[in-house]
Tab-separated table of C-alpha atoms in Angstrom:
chain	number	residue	atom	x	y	z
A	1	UNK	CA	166.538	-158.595	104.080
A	2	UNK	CA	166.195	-159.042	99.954
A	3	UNK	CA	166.415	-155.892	98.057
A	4	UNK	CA	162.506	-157.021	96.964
A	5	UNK	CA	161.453	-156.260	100.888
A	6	UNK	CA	162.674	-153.019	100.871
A	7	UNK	CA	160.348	-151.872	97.488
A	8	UNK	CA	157.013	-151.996	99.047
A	9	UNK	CA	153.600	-152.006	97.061
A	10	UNK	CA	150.232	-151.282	98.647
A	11	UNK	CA	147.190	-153.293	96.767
A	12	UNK	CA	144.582	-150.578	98.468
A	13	UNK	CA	146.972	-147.737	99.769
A	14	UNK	CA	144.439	-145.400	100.314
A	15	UNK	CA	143.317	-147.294	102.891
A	16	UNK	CA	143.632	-145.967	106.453
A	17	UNK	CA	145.863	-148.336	108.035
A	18	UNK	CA	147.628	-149.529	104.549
A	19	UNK	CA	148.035	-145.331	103.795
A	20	UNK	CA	149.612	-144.918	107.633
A	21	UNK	CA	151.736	-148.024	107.197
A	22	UNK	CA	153.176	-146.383	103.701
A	23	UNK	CA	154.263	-143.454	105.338
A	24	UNK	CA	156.200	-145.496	108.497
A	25	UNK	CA	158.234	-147.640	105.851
A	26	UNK	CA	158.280	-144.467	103.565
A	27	UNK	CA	160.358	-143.257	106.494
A	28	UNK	CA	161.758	-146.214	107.297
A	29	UNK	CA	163.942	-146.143	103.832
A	30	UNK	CA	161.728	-148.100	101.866
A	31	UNK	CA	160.499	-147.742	98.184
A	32	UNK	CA	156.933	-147.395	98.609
A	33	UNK	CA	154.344	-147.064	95.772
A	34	UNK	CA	150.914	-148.119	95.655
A	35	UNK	CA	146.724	-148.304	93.889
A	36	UNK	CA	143.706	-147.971	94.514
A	37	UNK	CA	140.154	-146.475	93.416
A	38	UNK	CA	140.486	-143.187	91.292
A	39	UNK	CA	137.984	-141.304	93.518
A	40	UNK	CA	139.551	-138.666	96.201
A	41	UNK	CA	139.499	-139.761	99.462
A	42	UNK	CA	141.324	-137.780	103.174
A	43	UNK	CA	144.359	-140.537	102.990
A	44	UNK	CA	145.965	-139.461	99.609
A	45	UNK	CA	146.800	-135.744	100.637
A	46	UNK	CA	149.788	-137.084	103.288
A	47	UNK	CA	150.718	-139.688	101.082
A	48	UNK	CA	151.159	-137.310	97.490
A	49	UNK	CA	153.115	-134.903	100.206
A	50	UNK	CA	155.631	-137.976	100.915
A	51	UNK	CA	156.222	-138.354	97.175
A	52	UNK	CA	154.635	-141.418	97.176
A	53	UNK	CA	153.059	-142.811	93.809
A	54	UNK	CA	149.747	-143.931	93.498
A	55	UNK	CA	148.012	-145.243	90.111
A	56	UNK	CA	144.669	-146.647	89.570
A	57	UNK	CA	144.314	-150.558	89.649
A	58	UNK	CA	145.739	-152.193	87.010
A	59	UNK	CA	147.322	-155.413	86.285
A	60	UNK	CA	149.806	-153.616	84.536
A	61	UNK	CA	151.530	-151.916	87.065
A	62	UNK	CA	152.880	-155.422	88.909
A	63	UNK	CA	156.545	-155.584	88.177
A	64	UNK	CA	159.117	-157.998	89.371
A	65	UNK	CA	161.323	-157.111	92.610
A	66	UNK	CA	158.277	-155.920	94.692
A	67	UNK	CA	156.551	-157.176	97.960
A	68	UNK	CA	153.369	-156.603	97.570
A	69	UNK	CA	150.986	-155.731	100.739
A	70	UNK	CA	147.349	-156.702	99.977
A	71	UNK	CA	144.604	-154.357	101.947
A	72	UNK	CA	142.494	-156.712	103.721
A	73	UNK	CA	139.437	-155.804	101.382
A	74	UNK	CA	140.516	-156.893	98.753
A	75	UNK	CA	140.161	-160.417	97.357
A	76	UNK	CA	142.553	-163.359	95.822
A	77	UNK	CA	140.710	-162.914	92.300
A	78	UNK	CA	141.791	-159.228	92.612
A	79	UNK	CA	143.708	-158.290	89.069
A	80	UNK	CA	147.041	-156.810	90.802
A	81	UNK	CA	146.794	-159.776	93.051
A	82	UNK	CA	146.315	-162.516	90.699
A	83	UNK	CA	149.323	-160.722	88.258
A	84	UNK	CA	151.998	-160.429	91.357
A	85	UNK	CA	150.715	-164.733	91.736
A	86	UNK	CA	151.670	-165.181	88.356
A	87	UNK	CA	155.108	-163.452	88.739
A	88	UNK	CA	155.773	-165.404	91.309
A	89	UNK	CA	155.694	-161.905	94.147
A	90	UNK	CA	155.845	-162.171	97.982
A	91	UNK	CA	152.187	-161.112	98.597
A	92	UNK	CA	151.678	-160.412	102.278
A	93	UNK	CA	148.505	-159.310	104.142
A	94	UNK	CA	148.364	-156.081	105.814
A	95	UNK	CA	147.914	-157.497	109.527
A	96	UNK	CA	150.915	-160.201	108.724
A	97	UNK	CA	153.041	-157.078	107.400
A	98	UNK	CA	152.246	-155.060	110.631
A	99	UNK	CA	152.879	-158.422	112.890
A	100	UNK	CA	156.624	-158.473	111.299
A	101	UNK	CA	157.144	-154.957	111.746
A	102	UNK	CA	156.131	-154.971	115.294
A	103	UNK	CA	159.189	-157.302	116.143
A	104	UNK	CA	161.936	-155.537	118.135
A	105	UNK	CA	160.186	-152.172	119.679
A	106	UNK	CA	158.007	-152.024	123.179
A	107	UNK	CA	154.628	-152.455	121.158
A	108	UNK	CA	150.867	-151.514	122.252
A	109	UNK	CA	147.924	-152.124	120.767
A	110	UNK	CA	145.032	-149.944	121.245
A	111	UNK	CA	142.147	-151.880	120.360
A	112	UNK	CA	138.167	-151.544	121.415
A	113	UNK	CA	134.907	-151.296	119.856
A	114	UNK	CA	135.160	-147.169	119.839
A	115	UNK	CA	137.508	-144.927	120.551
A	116	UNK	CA	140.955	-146.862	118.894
A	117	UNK	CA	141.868	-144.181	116.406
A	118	UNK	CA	141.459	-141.027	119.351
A	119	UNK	CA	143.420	-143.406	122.008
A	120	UNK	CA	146.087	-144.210	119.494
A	121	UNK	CA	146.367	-140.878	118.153
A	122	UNK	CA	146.382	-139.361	121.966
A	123	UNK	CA	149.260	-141.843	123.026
A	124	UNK	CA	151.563	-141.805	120.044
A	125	UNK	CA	151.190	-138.066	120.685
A	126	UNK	CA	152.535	-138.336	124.341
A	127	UNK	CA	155.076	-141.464	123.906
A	128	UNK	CA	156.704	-139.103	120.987
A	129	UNK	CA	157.065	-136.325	123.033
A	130	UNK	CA	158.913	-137.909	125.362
A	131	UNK	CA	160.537	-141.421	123.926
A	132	UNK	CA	161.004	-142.282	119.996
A	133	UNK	CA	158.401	-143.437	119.015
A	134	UNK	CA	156.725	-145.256	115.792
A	135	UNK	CA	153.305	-144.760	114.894
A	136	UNK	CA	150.197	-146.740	112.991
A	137	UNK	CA	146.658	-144.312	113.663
A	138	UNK	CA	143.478	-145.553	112.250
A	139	UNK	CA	142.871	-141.646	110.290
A	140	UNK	CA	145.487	-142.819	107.915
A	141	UNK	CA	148.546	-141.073	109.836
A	142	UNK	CA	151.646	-142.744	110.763
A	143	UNK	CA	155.267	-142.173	111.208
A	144	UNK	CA	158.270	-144.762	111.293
A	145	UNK	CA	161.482	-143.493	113.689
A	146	UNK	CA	164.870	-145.223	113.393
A	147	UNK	CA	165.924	-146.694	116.424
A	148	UNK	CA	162.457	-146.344	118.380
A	149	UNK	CA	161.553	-147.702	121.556
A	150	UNK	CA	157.850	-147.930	120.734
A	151	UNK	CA	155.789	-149.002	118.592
A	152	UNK	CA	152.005	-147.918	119.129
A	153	UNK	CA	149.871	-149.322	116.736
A	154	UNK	CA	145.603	-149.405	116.155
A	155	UNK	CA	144.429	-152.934	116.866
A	156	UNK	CA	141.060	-153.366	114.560
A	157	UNK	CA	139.063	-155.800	115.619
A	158	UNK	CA	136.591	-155.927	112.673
A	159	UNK	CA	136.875	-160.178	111.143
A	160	UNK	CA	139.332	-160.391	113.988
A	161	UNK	CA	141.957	-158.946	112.177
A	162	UNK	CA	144.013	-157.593	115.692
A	163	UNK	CA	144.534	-161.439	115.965
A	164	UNK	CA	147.760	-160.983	113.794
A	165	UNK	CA	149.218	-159.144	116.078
A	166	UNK	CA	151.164	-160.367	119.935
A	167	UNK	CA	151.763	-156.466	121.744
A	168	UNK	CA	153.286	-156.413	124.636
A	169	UNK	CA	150.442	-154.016	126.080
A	170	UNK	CA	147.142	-153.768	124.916
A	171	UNK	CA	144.723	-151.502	125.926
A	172	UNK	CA	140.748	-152.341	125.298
A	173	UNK	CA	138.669	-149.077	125.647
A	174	UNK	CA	135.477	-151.038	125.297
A	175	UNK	CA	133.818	-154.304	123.675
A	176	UNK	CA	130.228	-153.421	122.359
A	177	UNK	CA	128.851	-154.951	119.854
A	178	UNK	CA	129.097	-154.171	116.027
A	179	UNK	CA	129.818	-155.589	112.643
A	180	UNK	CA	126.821	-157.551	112.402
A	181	UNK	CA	127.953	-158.545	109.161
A	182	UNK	CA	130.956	-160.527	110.548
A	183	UNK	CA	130.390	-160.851	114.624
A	184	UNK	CA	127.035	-163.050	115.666
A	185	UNK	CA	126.244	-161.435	118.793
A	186	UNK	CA	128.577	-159.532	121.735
A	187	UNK	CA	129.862	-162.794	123.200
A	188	UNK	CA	131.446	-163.541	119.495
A	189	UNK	CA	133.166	-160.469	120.302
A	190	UNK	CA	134.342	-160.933	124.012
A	191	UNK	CA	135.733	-164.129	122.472
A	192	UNK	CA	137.846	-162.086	119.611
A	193	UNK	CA	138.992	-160.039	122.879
A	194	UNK	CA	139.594	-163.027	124.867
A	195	UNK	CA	141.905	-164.247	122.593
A	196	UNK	CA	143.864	-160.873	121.483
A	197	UNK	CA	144.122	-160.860	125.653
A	198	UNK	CA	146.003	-164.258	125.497
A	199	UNK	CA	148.308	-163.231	122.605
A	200	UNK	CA	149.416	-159.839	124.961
A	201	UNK	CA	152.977	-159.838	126.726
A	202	UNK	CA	152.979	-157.448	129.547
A	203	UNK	CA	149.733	-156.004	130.813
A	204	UNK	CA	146.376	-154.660	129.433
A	205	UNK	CA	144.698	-151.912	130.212
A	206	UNK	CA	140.540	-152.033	130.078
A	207	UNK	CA	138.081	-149.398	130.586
A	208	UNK	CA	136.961	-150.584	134.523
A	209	UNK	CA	133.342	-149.823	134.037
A	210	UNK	CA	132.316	-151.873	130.496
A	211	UNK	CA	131.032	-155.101	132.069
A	212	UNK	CA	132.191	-157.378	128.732
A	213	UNK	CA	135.604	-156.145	129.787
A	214	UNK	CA	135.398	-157.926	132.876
A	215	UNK	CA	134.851	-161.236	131.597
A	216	UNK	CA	138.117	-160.846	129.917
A	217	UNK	CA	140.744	-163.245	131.629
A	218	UNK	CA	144.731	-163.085	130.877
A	219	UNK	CA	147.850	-164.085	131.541
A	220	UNK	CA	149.409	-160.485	132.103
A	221	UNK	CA	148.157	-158.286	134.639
A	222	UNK	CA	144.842	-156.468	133.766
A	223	UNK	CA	144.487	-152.640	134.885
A	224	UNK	CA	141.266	-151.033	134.860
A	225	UNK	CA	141.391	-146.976	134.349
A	226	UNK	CA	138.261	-145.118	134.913
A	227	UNK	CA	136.003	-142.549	137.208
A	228	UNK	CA	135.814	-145.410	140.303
A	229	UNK	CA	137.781	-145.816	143.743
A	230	UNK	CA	137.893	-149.972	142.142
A	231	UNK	CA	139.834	-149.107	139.518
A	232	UNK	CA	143.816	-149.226	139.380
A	233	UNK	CA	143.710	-145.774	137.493
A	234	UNK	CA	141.270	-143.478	138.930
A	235	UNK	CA	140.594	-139.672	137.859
A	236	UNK	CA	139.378	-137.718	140.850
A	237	UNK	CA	138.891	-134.070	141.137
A	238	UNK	CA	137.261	-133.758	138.092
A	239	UNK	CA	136.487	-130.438	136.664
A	240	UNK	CA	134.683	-130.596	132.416
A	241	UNK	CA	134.805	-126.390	131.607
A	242	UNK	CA	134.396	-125.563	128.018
A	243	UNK	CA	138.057	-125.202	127.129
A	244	UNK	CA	138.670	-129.103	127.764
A	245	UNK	CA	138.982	-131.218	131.293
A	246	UNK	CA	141.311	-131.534	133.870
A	247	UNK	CA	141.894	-134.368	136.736
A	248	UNK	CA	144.691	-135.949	139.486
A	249	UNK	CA	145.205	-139.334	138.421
A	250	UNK	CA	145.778	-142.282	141.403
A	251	UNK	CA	147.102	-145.071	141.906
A	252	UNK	CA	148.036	-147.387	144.198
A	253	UNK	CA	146.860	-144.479	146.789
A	254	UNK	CA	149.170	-142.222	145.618
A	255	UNK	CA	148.566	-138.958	143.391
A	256	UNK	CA	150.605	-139.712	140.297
A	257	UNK	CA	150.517	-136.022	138.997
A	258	UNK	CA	147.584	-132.936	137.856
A	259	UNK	CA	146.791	-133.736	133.946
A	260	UNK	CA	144.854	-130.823	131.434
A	261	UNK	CA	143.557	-131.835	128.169
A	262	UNK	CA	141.644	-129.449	125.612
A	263	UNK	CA	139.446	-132.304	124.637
A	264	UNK	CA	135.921	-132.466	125.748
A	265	UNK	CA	133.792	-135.189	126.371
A	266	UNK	CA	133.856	-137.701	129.252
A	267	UNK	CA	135.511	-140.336	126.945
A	268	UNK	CA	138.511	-138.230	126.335
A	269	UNK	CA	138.816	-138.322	130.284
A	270	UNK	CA	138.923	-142.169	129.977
A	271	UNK	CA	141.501	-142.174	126.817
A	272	UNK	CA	144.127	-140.321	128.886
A	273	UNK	CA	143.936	-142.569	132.033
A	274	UNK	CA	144.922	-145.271	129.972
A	275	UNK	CA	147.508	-143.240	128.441
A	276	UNK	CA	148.886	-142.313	131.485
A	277	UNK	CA	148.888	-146.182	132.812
A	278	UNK	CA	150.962	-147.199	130.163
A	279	UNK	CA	153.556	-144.264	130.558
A	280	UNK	CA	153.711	-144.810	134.227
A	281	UNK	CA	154.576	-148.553	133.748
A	282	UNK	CA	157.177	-148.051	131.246
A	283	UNK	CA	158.673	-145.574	133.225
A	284	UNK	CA	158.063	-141.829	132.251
A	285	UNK	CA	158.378	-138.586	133.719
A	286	UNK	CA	154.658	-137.751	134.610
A	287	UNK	CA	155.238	-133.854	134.688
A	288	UNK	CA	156.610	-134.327	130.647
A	289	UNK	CA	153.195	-136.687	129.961
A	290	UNK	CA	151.250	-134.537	131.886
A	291	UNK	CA	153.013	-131.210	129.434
A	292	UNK	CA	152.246	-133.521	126.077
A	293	UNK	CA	148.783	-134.370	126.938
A	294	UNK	CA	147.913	-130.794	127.072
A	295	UNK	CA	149.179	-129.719	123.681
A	296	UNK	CA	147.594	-132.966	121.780
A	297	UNK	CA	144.818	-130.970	119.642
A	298	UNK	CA	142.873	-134.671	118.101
A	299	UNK	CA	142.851	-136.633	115.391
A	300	UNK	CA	141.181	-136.488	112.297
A	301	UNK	CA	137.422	-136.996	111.666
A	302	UNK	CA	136.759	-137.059	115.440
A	303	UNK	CA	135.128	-133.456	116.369
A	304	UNK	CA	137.235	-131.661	114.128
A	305	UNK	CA	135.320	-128.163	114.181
A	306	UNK	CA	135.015	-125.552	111.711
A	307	UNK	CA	133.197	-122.522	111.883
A	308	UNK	CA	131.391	-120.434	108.953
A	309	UNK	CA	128.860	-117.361	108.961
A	310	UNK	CA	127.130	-118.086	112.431
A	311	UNK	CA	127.404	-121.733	112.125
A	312	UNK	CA	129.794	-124.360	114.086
A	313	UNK	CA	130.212	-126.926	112.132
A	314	UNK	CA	131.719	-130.532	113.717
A	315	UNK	CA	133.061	-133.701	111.545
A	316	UNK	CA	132.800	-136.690	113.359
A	317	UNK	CA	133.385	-140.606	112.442
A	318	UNK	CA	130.938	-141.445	115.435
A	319	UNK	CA	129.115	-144.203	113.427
A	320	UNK	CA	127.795	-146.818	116.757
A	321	UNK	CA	125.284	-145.374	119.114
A	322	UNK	CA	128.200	-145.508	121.902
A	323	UNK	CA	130.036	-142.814	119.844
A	324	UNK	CA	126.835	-140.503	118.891
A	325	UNK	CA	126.581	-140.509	122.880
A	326	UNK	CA	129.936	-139.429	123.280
A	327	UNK	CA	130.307	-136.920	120.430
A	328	UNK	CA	127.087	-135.306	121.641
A	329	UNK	CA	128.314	-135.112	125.138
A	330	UNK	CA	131.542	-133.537	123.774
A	331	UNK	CA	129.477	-130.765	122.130
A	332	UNK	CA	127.316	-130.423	125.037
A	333	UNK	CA	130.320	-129.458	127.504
A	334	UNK	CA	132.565	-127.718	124.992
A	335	UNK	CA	129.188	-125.599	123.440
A	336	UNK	CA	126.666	-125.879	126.910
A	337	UNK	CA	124.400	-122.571	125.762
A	338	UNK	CA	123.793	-123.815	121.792
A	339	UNK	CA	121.323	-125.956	120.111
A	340	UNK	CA	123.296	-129.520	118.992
A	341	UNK	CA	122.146	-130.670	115.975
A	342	UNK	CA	122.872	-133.676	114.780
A	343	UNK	CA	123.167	-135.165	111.152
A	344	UNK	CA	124.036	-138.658	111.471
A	345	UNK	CA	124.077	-140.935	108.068
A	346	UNK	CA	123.387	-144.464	109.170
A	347	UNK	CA	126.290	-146.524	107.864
A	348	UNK	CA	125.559	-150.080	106.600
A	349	UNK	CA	122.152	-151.690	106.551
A	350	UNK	CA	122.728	-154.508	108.885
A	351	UNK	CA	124.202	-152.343	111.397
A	352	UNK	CA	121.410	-149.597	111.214
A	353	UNK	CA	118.669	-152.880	111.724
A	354	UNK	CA	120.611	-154.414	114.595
A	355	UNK	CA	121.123	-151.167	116.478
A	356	UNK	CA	118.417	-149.029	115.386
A	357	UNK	CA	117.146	-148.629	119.186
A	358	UNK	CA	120.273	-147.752	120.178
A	359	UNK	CA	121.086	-145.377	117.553
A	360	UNK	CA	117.388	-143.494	118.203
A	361	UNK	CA	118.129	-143.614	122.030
A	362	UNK	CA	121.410	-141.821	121.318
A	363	UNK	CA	120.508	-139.522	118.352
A	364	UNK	CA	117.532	-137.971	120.916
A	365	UNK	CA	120.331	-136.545	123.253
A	366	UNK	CA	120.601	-134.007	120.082
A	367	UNK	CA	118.103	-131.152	120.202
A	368	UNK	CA	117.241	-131.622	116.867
A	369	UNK	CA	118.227	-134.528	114.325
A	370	UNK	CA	118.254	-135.362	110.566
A	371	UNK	CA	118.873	-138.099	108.886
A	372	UNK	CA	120.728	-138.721	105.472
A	373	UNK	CA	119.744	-142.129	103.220
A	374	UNK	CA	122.120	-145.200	104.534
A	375	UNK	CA	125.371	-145.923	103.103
A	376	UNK	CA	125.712	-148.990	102.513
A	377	UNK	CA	129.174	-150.866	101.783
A	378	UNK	CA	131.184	-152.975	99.120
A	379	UNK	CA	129.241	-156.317	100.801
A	380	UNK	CA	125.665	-154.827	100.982
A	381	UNK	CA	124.187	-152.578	98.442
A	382	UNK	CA	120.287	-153.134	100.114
A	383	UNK	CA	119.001	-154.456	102.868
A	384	UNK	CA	115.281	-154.571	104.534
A	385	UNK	CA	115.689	-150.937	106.786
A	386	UNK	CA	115.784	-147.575	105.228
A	387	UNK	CA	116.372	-144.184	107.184
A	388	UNK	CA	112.845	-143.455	107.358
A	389	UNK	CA	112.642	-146.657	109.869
A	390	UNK	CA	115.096	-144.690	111.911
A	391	UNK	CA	113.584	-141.563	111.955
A	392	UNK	CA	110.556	-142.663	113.067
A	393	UNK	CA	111.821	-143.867	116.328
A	394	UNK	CA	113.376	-140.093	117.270
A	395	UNK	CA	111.445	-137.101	119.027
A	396	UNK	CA	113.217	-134.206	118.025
A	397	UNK	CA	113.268	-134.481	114.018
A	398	UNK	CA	114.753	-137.604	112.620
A	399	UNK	CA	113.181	-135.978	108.745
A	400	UNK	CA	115.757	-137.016	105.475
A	401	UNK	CA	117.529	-134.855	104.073
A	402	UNK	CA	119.071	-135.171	100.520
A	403	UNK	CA	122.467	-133.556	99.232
A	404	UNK	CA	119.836	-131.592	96.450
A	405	UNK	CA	117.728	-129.909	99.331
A	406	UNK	CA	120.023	-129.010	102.487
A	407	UNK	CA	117.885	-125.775	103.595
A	408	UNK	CA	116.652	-127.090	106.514
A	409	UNK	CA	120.248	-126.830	107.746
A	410	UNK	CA	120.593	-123.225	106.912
A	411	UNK	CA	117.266	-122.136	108.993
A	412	UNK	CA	120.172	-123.351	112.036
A	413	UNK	CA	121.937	-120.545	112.492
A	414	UNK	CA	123.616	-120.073	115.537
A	415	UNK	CA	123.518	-123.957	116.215
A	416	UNK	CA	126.440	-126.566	116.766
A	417	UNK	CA	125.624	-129.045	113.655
A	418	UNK	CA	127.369	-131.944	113.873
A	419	UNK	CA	128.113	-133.995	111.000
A	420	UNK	CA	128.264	-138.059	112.083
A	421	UNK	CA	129.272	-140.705	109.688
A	422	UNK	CA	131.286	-143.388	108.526
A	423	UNK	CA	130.570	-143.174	105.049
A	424	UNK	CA	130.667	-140.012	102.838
A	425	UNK	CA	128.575	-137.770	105.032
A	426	UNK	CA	131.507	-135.381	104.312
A	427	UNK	CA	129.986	-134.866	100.585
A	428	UNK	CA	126.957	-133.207	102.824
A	429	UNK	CA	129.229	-131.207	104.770
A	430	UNK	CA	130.960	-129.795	102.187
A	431	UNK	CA	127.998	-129.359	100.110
A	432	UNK	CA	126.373	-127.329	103.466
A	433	UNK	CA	129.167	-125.193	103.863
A	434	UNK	CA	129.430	-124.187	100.126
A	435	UNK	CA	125.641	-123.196	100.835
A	436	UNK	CA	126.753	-121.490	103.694
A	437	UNK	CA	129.223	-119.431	102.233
């Protein structure tokens, strides 16, 4: 290795992934620095406590003796991109970094159409409790460990960009679909699963009850977790109580060990069985996975709770009518005697118009709903949907609300409101509970 691939630039660091990848090969003895947008985003805080730099794009701050890692939204006519070209840089994308890096540890994937970043987060959690362990988690947190045995790593599948990668587990929580900008209907992304299945070395774990998982084929044995006496991980004895879950997990006929979790929802149930699949192949004490599992407390943006004046306040990333479903049924069992309301910003206008009955279906399990304006994206500033469209669709509520006028928020006291976005619904969450206060 060249002294130039041990100083390590980030062209987007802020990114989730790119900011999480920073911090492994911050800890890894790298030089890192990196740039992106001036505006503050959840990423920077971890990074600015690693002493990493971060300046605002500029051609300017490409010097010689760097690799440069290029976030995968950004283009080849980008000006840090096009100045590292001209000096002649390595320039390397972020899924052909992570590929490199993967080389030489056990390494699993946790891929799926919802529910990556909580599944990663939840089994780098457990593996480091009990192994060393390296760790890549879609919220922007990761954490390289000299000499580890694993590697556990979110597998995006958004413009297939998981194909970079060959784990030698993968687990698929679900294939829905989404992207509608990129994918052109759910067998275009079965096929992206298909072929991240082919590129896996050991054994894959899938979600036994999502029906486009079982069209998957592989070369490595497939092992289905979930609630069903088919599947080769089964949770029986279930008991959902508003301090979290708890369950016996089998296999093979035999009771592999009592698990707790203070998580809530039934998705969270389905997270740990594949968590515990993987363990149990690679060998682990079940009695020190069963001790981590209880202590793992979530990652962040999914249900992270807050609570001010009378008012419980959730942050969520659910974005996909699957994940409203689930974050709703989370609040439902952890809060059973509350009104949920839910404020869900619609995140993209081709996604809101190619799930929009979905995303009312879903939204209605809420007692009452609003709506914020759609965020759109860097690709699509407009499209032929607005909010309004949405709201029209759901029975309890579905009225837009603007970050000027949140007071029909305030008349919920007493309620659960959960805030639901992808985009920067956290501006009207913040803006609520400055109200609030």
């Amino acid at each position: 290795m060249t002294a130039a691939d041990k100083k390590v630039y980030f062209i987007g660091i802020k990114g989730s992934g790119m900011s999480a990848l920073a911090l492994i090969l911050k800890d890894l003895g790298y030089e890192v620095a990196g740039s992106d947008i001036d505006q503050y985003t959840f990423t920077q805080t971890p990074l600015e406590e690693a002493g990493i730099p971060m300046y605002s794009f500029s051609a300017d701050n490409v010097k010689p003796g760097w690799t440069y890692i290029k976030g995968n939204a950004f283009p080849e006519t980008h000006p840090e991109v096009v100045a590292a070209k001209e000096q002649g840089a390595k320039i390397i994308s972020y899924p052909d970094f992570l590929s490199e890096l993967l080389k030489g540890y056990v390494s699993i994937g946790v891929s799926g159409t919802h529910g990556k970043t909580s599944t990663t987060g939840l089994l780098a959690h457990v593996l480091s409790g009990v192994a060393k362990t390296s760790y890549l988690v879609g919220d922007g947190t990761g954490k390289g460990v000299d000499d580890a045995k694993f590697f556990v790593y979110e597998a995006d599948e958004y413009r297939r960009h998981f194909l970079a990668y060959h784990p030698d587990y993968t687990i698929m929580t679900n294939i829905d679909f989404d992207h509608p900008d990129y994918y052109q209907d759910v067998n275009d992304v079965i096929s992206a699963f298909q072929t991240e299945a082919d590129q896996t070395q050991k054994g894959i774990f899938a979600w036994g009850d999502d029906q486009n998982i079982r069209q998957i084929k592989a070369n490595v044995p497939i092992y289905y977790y979930g609630l069903n006496d088919g599947d080769d991980f089964q949770a029986i004895n279930i008991k959902r109580t508003d301090l979290g879950s708890e369950f016996d997990v089998k296999h093979d006929g035999q009771i592999l060990g009592h698990f707790e979790i203070r998580l809530f929802g039934q998705h969270n149930i389905l997270n740990s069985l594949a968590v515990v699949g993987v363990s149990y192949l690679e060998g682990l004490s079940m009695t020190e996975v069963a001790a981590e599992l209880l202590t793992f407390k979530g990652v962040k943006r999914r249900f992270s709770e807050t609570d001010i004046n009378q008012y419980t306040i959730i942050d969520d990333y659910a974005h996909h009518p699957s994940e409203i479903k689930a974050t709703i049924d989370a609040a439902r069992q952890k809060y059973p005697d509350k009104k949920i309301v839910a404020v869900f910003q619609p995140h993209t206008y081709s996604r809101t118009k190619a799930l929009m009955p979905g995303f009312a279906k879903s939204l209605n399990l809420a007692d009452e709903v609003f709506l914020t304006e759609i965020f759109g994206s860097v690709r699509e500033h407009q499209g032929s949907v607005s909010s309004a469209d949405l709201g029209a669709l759901i029975n309890h509520g579905g009225s837009v609300i603007h970050l000027d006028d949140l007071s029909p928020l305030v008349n919920e006291k007493g309620a659960v409101i959960v805030f639901m976005g992808a985009g920067d619904i956290q501006k009207y969450e913040q803006a609520f509970k400055d109200l609030i206060k």
